[in-house]
XYZ file of N, CA, C and O in Angstrom:
692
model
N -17.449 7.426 -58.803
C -16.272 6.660 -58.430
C -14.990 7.419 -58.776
O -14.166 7.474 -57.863
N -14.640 8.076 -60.051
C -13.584 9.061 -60.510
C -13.524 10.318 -59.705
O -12.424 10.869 -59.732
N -14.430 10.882 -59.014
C -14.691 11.988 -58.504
C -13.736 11.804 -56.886
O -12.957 12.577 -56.330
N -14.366 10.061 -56.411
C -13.765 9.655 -54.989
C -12.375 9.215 -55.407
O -11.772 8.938 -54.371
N -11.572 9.022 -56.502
C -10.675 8.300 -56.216
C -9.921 10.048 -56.808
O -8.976 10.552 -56.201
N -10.294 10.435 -57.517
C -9.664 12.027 -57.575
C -9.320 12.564 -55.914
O -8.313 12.773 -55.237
N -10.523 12.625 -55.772
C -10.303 13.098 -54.298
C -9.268 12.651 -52.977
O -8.568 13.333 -52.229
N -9.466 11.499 -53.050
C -8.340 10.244 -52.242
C -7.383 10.785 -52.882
O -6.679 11.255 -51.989
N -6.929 11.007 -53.816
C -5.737 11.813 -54.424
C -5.095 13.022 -54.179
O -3.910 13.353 -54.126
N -6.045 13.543 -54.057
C -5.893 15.410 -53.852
C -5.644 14.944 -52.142
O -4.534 15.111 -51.636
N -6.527 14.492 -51.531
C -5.745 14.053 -50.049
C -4.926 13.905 -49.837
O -4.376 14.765 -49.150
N -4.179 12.740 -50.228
C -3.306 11.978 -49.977
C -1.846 13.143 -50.381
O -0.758 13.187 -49.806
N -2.203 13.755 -51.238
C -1.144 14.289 -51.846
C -0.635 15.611 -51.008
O 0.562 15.896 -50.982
N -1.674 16.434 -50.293
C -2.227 17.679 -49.387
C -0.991 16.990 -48.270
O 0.192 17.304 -48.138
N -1.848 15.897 -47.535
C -1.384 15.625 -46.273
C 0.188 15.310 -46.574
O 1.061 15.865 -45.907
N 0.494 14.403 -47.603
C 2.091 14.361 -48.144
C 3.040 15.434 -47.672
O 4.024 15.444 -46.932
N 2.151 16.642 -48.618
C 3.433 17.967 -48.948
C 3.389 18.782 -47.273
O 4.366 19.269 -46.705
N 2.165 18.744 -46.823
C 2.233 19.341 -45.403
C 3.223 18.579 -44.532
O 3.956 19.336 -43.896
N 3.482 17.010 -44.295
C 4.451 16.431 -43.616
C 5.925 16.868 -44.015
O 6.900 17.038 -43.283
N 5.799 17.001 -45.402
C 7.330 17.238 -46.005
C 7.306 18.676 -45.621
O 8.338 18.856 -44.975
N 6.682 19.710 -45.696
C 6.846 20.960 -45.036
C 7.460 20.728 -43.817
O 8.651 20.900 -43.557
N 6.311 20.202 -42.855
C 7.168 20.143 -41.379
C 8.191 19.565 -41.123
O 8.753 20.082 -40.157
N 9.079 18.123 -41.828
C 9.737 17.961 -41.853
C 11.218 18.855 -42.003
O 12.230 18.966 -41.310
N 10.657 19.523 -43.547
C 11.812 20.455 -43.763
C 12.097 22.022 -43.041
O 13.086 22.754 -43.090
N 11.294 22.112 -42.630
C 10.844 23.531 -41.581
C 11.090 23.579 -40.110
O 11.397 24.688 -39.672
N 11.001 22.401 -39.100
C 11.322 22.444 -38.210
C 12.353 22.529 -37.888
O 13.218 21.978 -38.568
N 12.794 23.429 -36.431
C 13.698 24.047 -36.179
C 14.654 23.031 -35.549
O 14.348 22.216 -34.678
N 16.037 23.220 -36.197
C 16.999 22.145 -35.103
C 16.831 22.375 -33.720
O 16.242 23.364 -33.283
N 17.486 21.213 -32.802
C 17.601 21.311 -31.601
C 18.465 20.842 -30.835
O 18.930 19.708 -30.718
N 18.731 22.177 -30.108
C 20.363 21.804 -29.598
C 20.525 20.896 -28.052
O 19.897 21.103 -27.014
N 21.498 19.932 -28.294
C 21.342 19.116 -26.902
C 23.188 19.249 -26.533
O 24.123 19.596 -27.254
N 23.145 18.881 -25.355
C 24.211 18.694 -24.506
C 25.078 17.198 -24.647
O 24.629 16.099 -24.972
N 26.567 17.607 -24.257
C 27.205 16.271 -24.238
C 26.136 15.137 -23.253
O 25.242 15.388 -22.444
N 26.579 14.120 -23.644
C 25.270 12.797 -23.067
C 24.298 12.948 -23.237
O 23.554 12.282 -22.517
N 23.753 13.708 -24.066
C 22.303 13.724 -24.503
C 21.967 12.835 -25.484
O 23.024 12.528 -26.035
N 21.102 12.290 -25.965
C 21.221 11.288 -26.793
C 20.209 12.129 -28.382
O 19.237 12.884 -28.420
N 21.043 11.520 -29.425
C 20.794 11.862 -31.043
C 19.530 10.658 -30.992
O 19.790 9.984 -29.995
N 18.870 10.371 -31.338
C 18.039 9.055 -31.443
C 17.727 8.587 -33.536
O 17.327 9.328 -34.434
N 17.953 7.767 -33.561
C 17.914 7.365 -34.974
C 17.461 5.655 -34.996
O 18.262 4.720 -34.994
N 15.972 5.550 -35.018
C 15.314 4.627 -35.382
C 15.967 3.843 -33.964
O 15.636 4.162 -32.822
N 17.109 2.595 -34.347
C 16.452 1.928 -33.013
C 18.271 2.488 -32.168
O 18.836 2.005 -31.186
N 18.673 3.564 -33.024
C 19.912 3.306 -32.590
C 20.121 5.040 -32.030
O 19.692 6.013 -32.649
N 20.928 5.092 -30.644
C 20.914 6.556 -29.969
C 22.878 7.033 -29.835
O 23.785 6.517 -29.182
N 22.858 7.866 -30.509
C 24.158 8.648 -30.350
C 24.279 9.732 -29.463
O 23.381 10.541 -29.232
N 25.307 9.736 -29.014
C 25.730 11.010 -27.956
C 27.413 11.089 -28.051
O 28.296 10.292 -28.367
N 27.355 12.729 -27.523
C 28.877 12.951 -27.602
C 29.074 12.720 -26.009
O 28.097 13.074 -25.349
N 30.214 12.165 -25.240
C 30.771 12.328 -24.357
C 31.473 13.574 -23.961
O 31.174 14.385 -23.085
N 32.577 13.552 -24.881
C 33.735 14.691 -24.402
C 34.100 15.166 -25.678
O 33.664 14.660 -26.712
N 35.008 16.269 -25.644
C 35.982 16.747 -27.161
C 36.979 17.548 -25.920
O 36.931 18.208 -24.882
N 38.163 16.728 -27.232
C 39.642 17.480 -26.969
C 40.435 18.025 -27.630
O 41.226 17.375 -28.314
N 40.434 19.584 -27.600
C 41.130 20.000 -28.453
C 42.788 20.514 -28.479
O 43.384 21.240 -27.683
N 43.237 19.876 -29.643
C 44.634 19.539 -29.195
C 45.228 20.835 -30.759
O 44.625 21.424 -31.655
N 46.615 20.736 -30.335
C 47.711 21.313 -31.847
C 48.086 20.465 -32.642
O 48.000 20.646 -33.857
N 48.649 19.212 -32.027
C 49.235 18.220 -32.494
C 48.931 16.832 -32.127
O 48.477 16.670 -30.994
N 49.090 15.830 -32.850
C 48.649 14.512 -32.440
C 49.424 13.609 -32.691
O 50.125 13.742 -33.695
N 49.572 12.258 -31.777
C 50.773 11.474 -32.633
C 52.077 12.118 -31.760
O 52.368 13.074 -31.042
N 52.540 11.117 -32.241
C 54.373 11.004 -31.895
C 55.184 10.101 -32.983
O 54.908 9.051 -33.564
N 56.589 11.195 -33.002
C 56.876 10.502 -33.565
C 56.852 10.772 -35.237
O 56.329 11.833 -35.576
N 57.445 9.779 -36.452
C 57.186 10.362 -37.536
C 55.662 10.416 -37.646
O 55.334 11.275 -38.465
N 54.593 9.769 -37.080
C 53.297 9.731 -37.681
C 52.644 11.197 -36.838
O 51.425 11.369 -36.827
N 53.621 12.235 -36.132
C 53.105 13.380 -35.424
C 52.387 14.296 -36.714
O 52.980 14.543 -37.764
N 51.064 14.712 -36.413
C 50.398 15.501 -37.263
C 50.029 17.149 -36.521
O 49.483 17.272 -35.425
N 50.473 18.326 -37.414
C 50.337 19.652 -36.071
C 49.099 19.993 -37.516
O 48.856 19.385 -38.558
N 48.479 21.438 -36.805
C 47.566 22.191 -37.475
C 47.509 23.159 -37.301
O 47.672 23.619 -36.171
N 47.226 23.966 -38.457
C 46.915 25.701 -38.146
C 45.719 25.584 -37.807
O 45.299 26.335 -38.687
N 44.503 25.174 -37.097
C 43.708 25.651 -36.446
C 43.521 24.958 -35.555
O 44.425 25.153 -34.742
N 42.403 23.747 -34.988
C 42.695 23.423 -33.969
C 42.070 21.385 -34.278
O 41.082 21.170 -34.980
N 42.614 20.583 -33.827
C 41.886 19.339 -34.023
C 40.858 18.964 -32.736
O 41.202 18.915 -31.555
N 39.788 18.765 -33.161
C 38.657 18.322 -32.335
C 38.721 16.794 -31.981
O 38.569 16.136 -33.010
N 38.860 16.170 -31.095
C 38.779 14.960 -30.705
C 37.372 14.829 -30.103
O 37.074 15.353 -29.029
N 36.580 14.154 -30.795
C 35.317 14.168 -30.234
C 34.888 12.526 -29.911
O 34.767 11.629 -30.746
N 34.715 12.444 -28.546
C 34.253 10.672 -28.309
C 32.676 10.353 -28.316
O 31.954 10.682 -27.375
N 32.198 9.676 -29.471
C 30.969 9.329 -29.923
C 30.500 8.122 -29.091
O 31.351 7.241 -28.965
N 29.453 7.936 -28.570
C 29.067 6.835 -27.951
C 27.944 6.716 -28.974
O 27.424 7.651 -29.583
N 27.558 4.996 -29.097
C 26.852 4.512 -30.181
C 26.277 3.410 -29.539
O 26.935 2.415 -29.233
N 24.973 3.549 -29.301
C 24.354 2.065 -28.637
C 23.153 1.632 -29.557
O 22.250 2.342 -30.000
N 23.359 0.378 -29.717
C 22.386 -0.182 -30.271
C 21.162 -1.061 -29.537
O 21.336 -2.078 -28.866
N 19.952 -0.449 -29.814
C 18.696 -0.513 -29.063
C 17.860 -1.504 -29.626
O 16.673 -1.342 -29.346
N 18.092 -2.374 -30.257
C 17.759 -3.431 -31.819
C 17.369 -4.264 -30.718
O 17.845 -4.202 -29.585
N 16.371 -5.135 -31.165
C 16.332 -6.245 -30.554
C 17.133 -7.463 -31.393
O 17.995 -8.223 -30.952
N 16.902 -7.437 -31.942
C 17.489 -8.460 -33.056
C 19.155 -8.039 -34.056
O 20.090 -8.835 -34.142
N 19.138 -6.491 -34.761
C 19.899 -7.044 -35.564
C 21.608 -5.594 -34.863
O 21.635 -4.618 -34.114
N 22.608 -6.313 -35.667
C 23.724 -4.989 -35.545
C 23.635 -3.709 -35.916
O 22.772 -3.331 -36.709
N 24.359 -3.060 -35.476
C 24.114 -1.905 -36.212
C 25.597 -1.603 -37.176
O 26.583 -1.649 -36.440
N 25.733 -1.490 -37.744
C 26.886 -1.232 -39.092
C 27.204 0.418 -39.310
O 26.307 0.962 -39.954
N 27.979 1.056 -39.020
C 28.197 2.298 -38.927
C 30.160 2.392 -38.867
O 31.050 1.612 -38.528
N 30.086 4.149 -39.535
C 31.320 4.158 -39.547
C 31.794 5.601 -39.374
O 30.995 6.472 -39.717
N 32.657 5.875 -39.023
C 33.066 7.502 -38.219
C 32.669 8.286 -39.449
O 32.843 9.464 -39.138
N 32.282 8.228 -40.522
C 32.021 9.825 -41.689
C 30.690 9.421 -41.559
O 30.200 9.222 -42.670
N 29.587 9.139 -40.252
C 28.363 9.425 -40.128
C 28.484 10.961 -39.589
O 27.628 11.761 -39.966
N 29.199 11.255 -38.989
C 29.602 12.292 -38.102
C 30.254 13.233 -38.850
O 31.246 13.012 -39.545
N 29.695 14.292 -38.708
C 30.207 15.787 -39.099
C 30.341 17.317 -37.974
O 29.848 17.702 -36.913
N 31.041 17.668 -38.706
C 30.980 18.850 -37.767
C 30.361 20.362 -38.798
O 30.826 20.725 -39.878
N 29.392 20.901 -38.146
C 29.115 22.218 -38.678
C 28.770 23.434 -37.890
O 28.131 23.502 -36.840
N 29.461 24.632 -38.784
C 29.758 25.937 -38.249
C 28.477 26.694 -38.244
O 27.391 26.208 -38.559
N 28.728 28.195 -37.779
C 27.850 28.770 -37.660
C 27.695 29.375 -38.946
O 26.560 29.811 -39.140
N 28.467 29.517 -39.826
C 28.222 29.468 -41.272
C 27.772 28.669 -42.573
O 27.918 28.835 -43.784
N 27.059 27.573 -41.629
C 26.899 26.420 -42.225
C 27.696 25.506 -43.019
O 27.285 24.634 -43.783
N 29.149 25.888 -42.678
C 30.124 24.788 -43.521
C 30.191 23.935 -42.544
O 30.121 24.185 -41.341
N 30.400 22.376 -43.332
C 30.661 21.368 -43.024
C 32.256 20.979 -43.522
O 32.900 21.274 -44.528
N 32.660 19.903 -41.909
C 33.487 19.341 -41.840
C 33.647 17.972 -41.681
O 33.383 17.599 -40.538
N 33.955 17.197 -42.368
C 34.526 15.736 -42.302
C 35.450 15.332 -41.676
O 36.452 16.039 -41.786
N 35.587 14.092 -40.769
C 36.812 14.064 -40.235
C 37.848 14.050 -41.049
O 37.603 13.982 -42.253
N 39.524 14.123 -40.511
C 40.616 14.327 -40.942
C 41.442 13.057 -41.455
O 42.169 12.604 -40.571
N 41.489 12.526 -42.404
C 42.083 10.942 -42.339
C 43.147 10.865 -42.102
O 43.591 9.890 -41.496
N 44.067 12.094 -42.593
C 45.402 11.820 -41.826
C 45.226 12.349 -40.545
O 46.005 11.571 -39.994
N 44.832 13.037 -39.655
C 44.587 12.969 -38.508
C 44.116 12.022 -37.557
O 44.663 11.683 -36.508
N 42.745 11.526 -38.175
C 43.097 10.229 -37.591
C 43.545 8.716 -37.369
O 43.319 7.837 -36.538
N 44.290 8.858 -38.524
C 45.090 7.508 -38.467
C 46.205 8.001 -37.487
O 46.503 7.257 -36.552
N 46.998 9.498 -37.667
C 48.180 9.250 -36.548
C 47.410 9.324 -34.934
O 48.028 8.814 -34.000
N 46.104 9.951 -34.682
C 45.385 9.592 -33.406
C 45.176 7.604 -33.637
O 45.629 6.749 -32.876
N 44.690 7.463 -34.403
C 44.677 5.806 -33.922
C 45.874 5.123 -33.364
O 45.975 4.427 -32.353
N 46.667 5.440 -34.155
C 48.080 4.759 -33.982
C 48.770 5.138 -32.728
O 49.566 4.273 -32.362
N 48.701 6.118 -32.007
C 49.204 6.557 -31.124
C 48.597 5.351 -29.891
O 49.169 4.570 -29.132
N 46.874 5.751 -30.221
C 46.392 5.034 -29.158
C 46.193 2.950 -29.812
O 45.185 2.301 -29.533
N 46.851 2.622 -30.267
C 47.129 1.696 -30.748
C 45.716 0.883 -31.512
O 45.513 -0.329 -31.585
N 45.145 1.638 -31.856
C 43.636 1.355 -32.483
C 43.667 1.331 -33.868
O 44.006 2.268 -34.591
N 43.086 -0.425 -34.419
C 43.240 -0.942 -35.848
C 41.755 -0.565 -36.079
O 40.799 -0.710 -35.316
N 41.810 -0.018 -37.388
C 39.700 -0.318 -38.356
C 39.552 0.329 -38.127
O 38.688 0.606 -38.960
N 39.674 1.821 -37.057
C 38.931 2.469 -35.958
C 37.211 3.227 -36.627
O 36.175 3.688 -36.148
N 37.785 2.968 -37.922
C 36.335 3.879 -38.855
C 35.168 2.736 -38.928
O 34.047 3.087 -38.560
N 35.317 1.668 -39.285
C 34.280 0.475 -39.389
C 33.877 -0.146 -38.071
O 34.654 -0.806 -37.381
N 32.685 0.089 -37.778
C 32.000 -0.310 -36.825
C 30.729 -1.480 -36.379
O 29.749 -0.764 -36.171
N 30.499 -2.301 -36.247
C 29.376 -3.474 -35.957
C 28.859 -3.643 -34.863
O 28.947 -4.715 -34.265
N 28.293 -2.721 -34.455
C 27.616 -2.888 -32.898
C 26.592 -4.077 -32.740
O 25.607 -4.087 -33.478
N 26.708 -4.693 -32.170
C 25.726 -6.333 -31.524
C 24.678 -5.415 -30.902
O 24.898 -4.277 -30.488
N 23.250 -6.201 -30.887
C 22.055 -5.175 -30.292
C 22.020 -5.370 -29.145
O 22.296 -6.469 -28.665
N 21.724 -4.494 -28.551
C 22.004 -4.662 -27.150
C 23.187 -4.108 -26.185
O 23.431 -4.253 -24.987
N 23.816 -3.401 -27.261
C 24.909 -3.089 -26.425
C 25.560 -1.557 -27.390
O 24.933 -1.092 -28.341
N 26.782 -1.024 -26.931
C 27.484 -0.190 -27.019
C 28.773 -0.442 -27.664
O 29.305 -1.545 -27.793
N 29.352 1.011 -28.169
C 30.667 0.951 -28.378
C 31.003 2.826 -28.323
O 30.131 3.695 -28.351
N 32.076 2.984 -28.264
C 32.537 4.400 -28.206
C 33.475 4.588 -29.665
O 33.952 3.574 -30.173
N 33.662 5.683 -30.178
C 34.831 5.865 -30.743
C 35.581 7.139 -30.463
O 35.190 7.747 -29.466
N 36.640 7.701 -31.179
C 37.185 8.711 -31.157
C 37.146 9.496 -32.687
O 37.490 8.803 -33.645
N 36.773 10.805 -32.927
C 36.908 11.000 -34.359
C 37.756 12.138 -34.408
O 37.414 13.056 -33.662
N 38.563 12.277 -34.952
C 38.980 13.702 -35.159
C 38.790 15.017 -36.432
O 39.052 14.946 -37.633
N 38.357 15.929 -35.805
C 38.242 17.027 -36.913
C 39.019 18.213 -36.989
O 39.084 19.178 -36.227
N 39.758 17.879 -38.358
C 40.902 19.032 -38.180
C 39.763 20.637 -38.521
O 39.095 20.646 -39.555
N 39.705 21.692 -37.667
C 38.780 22.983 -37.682
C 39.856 24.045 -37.729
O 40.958 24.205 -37.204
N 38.980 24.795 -38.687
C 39.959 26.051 -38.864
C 40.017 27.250 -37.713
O 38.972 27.684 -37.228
N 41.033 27.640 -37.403
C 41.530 28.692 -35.878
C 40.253 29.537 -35.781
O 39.697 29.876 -34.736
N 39.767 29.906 -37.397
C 38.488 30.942 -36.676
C 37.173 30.526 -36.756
O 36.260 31.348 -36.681
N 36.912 28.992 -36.942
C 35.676 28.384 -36.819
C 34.873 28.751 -35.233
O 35.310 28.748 -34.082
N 33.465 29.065 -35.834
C 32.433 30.082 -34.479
C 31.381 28.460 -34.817
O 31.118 27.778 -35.807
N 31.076 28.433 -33.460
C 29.921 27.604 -33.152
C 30.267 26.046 -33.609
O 29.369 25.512 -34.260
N 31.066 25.507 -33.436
C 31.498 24.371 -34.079
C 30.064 23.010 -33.120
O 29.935 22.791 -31.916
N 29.478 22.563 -34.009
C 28.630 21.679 -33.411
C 28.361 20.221 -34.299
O 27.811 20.290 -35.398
N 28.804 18.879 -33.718
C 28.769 17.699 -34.306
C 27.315 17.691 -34.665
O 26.504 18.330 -33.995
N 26.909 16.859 -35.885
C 25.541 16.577 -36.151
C 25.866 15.051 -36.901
O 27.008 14.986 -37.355
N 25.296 14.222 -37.028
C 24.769 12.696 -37.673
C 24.030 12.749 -38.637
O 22.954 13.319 -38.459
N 24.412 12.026 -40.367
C 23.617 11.739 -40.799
C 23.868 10.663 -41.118
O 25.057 10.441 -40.892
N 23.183 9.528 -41.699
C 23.392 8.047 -41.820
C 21.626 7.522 -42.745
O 20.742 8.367 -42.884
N 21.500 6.463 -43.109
C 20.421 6.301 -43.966
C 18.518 6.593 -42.959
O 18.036 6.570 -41.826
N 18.237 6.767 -44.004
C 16.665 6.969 -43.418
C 16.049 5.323 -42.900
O 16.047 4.405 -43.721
N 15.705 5.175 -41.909
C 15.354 3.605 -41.334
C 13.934 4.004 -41.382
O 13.559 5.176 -41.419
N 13.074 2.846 -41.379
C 11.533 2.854 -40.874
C 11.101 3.332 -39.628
O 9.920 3.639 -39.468
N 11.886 3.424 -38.777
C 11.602 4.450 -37.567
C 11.478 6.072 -38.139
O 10.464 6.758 -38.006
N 12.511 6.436 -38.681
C 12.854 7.828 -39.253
C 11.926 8.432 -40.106
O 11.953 9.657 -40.225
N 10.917 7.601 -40.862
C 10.039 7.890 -41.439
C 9.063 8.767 -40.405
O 8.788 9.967 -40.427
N 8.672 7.778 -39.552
C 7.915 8.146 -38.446
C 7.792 9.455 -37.899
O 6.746 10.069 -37.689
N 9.520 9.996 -37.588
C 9.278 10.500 -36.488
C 10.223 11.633 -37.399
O 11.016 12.292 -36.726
N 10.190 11.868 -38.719
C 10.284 12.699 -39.712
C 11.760 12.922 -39.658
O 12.121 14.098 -39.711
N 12.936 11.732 -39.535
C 14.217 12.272 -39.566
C 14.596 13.001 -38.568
O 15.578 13.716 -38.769
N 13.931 13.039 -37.191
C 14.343 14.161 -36.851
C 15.923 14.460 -36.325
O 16.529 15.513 -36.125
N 16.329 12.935 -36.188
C 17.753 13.166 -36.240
C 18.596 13.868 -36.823
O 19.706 14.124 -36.355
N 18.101 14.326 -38.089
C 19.427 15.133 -39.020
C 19.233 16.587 -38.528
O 20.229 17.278 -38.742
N 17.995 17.363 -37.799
C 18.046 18.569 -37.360
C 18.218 18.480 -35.472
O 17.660 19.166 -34.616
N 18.999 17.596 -35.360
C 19.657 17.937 -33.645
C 21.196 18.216 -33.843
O 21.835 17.738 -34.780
N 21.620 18.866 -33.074
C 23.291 19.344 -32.992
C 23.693 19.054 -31.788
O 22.962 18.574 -30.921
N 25.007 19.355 -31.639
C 26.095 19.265 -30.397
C 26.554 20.414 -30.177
O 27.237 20.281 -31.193
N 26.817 21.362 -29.840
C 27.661 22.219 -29.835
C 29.198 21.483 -29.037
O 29.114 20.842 -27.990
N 30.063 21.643 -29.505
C 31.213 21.274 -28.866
C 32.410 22.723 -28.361
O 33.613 22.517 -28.196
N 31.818 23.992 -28.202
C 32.506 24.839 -27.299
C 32.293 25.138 -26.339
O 33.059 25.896 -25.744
């Protein structure tokens, strides 16, 4: 009986570290604007990015030495039942040097304000349906390969299908 439940052990534990291998080993994968990110019951995609100098008018005008990314996130929720609760710092941007970028808060409050948009970071999607946002990322003039990626909590889908959301990208050039 110690010998089988040893064993059920040494299994269980084998097949474990091999999933967490592939998990951590598999190669990202790059998709196109409207392609969809998929995360348990909920699918992200970039629409468009606009890259601007300055944003705003006015005293709330914000300029930059490199360049601001306006990137429009579409967010649909595929739930049968519940919302989805999300908020624009799910979204990052990363280089070909592997630095990461967060959006800009003073950037985008003077982009909200311009376009007359209150909360714009807190989000509650109803299932069944959609919402878009706008995020902005202030990027430095010599950022190479700039590509949005999502991370947000691990759901019971994500287990499944090994996270694979956190290794898909955007390229946005």
């Amino acid at each position: 009986m110690k010998k089988l439940v040893l064993l059920m052990i040494v299994a269980g534990a084998t097949v474990t570290g091999l999933y967490i291998a592939y998990v951590l080993t598999r190669p990202e994968k790059v998709i196109d604007f409207g392609e969809k990110i998929h995360h348990d019951d909920f699918d992200y995609s970039v629409l468009k990015v606009e890259k601007l100098k300055t944003l705003g008018d006015g005293t709330r005008s914000v300029s930059t030495r490199g360049t601001f990314y306006v990137v429009t996130l579409k967010v649909e929720n595929n739930a049968i039942r519940v919302n989805h609760r999300w908020d624009i710092s799910m979204a990052y941007v990363e280089d070909q040097a592997g630095r990461k970028y967060h959006h800009s808060v003073e950037a985008q409050e003077s982009w909200d304000d311009a376009k007359g948009v209150q909360n714009a970071a807190l989000h509650n999607t109803p299932h069944g349906s959609f919402e878009t946002a706008d995020i902005v990322f202030d990027l430095p003039e010599n950022v190479q390969n700039p590509c949005l990626k999502i991370w947000k909590d691990v759901l019971m889908g994500d287990a499944f299908d090994g996270i694979a959301y956190r290794k898909v990208k955007v390229p946005l050039d």
